[in-house]
Amino acid sequence: MAHNLTHRSQPTAQPVNTEAATRLVDEVLALRLDTTTLAEMRARTGRLTDEITRLTRSSRAGADMEGRTLRAEADDLVRRAPDHQAIVFSTFTYMRSLALFLRRYVAYAQEVTSQPEDGAIAPRVDPEPRPPSGLATIGQRSWLAGVAG
């Protein structure tokens, strides 16, 4: 059941709907192994994979290094999908891994889409530059020269 994120035919211009993804993640993470059927797990795994694919291919997300790293992680995670012969526990664990990744990606996407311009996350800059605290001042240097001297 390997999926390929690079050859999806879904449009990438769709807006990022983080609320729907968050609901899906909460729904999946609430499931328990002993009360969930294999068919349910496979169906939710497919929905998670589709949502991850849609979000990671959004034109608003992934312009920075973190986005590219998350896209690569998504590709790897989707490529490692268990086949239909896998035991139930493997399928359940994989489904939860997808959900946990999607939760992380939603947090990233919310941060990116809240940025005003092209979606790249602006670097966080200190408003007032501060001198490094570990350097000696002129008075301390002359005292040190007298002590060591």
Coordinates of C-alpha atoms in Angstrom, one line a residue:
M1 CA 0.0 0.0 0.0
A2 CA 2.8 2.4 -0.9
H3 CA 1.7 5.9 -1.8
N4 CA 3.7 8.3 -4.0
L5 CA 3.3 11.9 -3.1
T6 CA 5.0 13.2 -6.2
H7 CA 2.5 11.8 -8.7
R8 CA -0.8 12.9 -7.2
S9 CA -3.3 14.4 -9.6
Q10 CA -4.9 16.7 -7.0
P11 CA -4.6 20.4 -7.5
T12 CA -2.1 22.2 -5.3
A13 CA -3.8 25.6 -5.3
Q14 CA -6.4 24.6 -2.7
P15 CA -6.3 26.7 0.5
V16 CA -4.9 24.9 3.5
N17 CA -7.8 23.8 5.7
T18 CA -6.1 23.2 9.0
E19 CA -9.4 22.8 10.9
A20 CA -10.4 19.7 8.9
A21 CA -6.9 18.2 9.3
T22 CA -7.0 18.8 13.0
R23 CA -10.4 17.2 13.3
L24 CA -9.1 14.1 11.4
V25 CA -6.0 13.9 13.6
D26 CA -8.1 14.1 16.8
E27 CA -10.5 11.5 15.5
V28 CA -7.7 9.1 14.6
L29 CA -5.8 9.5 17.8
A30 CA -8.9 8.8 19.8
L31 CA -9.2 5.3 18.2
R32 CA -8.1 2.3 20.2
L33 CA -6.6 -0.8 18.8
D34 CA -9.0 -3.2 20.4
T35 CA -12.2 -1.4 19.2
T36 CA -11.1 -0.4 15.6
T37 CA -11.4 -2.7 12.7
L38 CA -8.7 -3.2 10.1
A39 CA -11.0 -1.8 7.4
E40 CA -11.5 1.4 9.5
M41 CA -7.8 1.7 10.0
R42 CA -7.1 1.4 6.2
A43 CA -9.8 3.9 5.4
R44 CA -8.5 6.5 7.9
T45 CA -4.9 5.8 6.7
G46 CA -6.0 6.7 3.2
R47 CA -7.7 9.9 4.4
L48 CA -4.6 10.8 6.4
T49 CA -2.3 10.2 3.4
D50 CA -4.5 12.3 1.1
E51 CA -4.6 15.1 3.7
I52 CA -0.8 15.0 4.1
T53 CA -0.3 15.0 0.4
R54 CA -2.7 18.0 -0.1
L55 CA -1.0 20.0 2.7
T56 CA 2.6 19.2 1.8
R57 CA 1.9 20.2 -1.8
S58 CA 0.2 23.5 -1.0
S59 CA 1.8 26.4 -2.7
R60 CA 1.7 28.4 0.6
A61 CA 3.7 26.0 2.6
G62 CA 7.2 24.6 2.3
A63 CA 9.2 27.6 1.0
D64 CA 11.7 27.5 3.9
M65 CA 14.1 24.8 5.2
E66 CA 11.6 23.5 7.8
G67 CA 9.0 23.1 5.1
R68 CA 11.3 21.2 2.8
T69 CA 12.4 19.0 5.6
L70 CA 8.8 18.2 6.5
R71 CA 8.0 17.4 2.9
A72 CA 10.9 15.0 2.7
E73 CA 9.7 13.4 6.0
A74 CA 6.2 13.1 4.5
D75 CA 7.5 11.4 1.4
D76 CA 9.5 9.0 3.5
L77 CA 6.6 8.2 5.8
V78 CA 4.1 7.6 3.0
R79 CA 6.7 5.4 1.2
R80 CA 7.0 3.2 4.3
A81 CA 3.3 2.3 4.3
P82 CA 2.7 -1.3 5.4
D83 CA 1.2 -3.6 2.7
H84 CA -2.1 -5.4 3.0
Q85 CA -0.3 -8.5 4.5
A86 CA 0.8 -6.5 7.6
I87 CA -0.5 -7.4 11.0
V88 CA -3.2 -5.2 12.5
F89 CA -0.8 -3.6 15.1
S90 CA 1.6 -2.4 12.3
T91 CA -1.4 -0.9 10.5
F92 CA -2.6 0.8 13.6
T93 CA 0.9 2.1 14.5
Y94 CA 1.4 3.4 11.0
M95 CA -2.0 5.2 11.1
R96 CA -1.0 6.9 14.4
S97 CA 2.4 7.9 13.0
L98 CA 0.6 9.6 10.0
A99 CA -1.7 11.4 12.4
L100 CA 1.1 12.6 14.6
F101 CA 3.0 13.8 11.6
L102 CA -0.1 15.6 10.3
R103 CA -0.5 17.3 13.7
R104 CA 3.1 18.6 13.4
Y105 CA 2.6 19.7 9.8
V106 CA -0.7 21.5 10.7
A107 CA 1.2 23.5 13.4
Y108 CA 3.8 24.4 10.8
A109 CA 1.2 25.3 8.1
Q110 CA -0.7 27.5 10.6
E111 CA 2.6 29.4 11.3
V112 CA 3.4 29.7 7.6
T113 CA 0.0 30.8 6.5
S114 CA -0.2 33.5 9.2
Q115 CA 2.8 35.2 7.5
P116 CA 1.7 38.1 5.3
E117 CA 3.8 37.7 2.2
D118 CA 4.9 34.6 0.2
G119 CA 4.5 32.1 3.1
A120 CA 8.1 32.0 4.1
I121 CA 8.6 32.2 7.8
A122 CA 10.4 35.4 8.6
P123 CA 13.5 35.0 10.9
R124 CA 12.9 35.9 14.5
V125 CA 15.1 38.9 15.2
D126 CA 16.0 40.3 18.6
P127 CA 14.5 43.9 18.7
E128 CA 17.5 45.3 20.4
P129 CA 21.0 43.9 19.8
R130 CA 22.6 43.0 23.1
P131 CA 26.4 42.6 23.7
P132 CA 27.4 39.1 24.5
S133 CA 27.4 38.5 28.2
G134 CA 30.6 36.4 28.4
L135 CA 33.0 39.2 27.2
A136 CA 35.1 41.2 29.6
T137 CA 34.7 45.0 29.7
I138 CA 37.7 47.3 29.5
G139 CA 37.8 47.7 33.3
Q140 CA 37.7 43.9 33.7
R141 CA 40.5 43.4 31.1
S142 CA 42.9 45.8 32.9
W143 CA 42.1 44.1 36.3
L144 CA 42.7 40.7 34.6
A145 CA 46.0 41.9 33.1
G146 CA 47.2 43.1 36.6
V147 CA 46.2 39.8 38.2
A148 CA 47.7 37.5 35.5
G149 CA 50.5 39.8 34.8

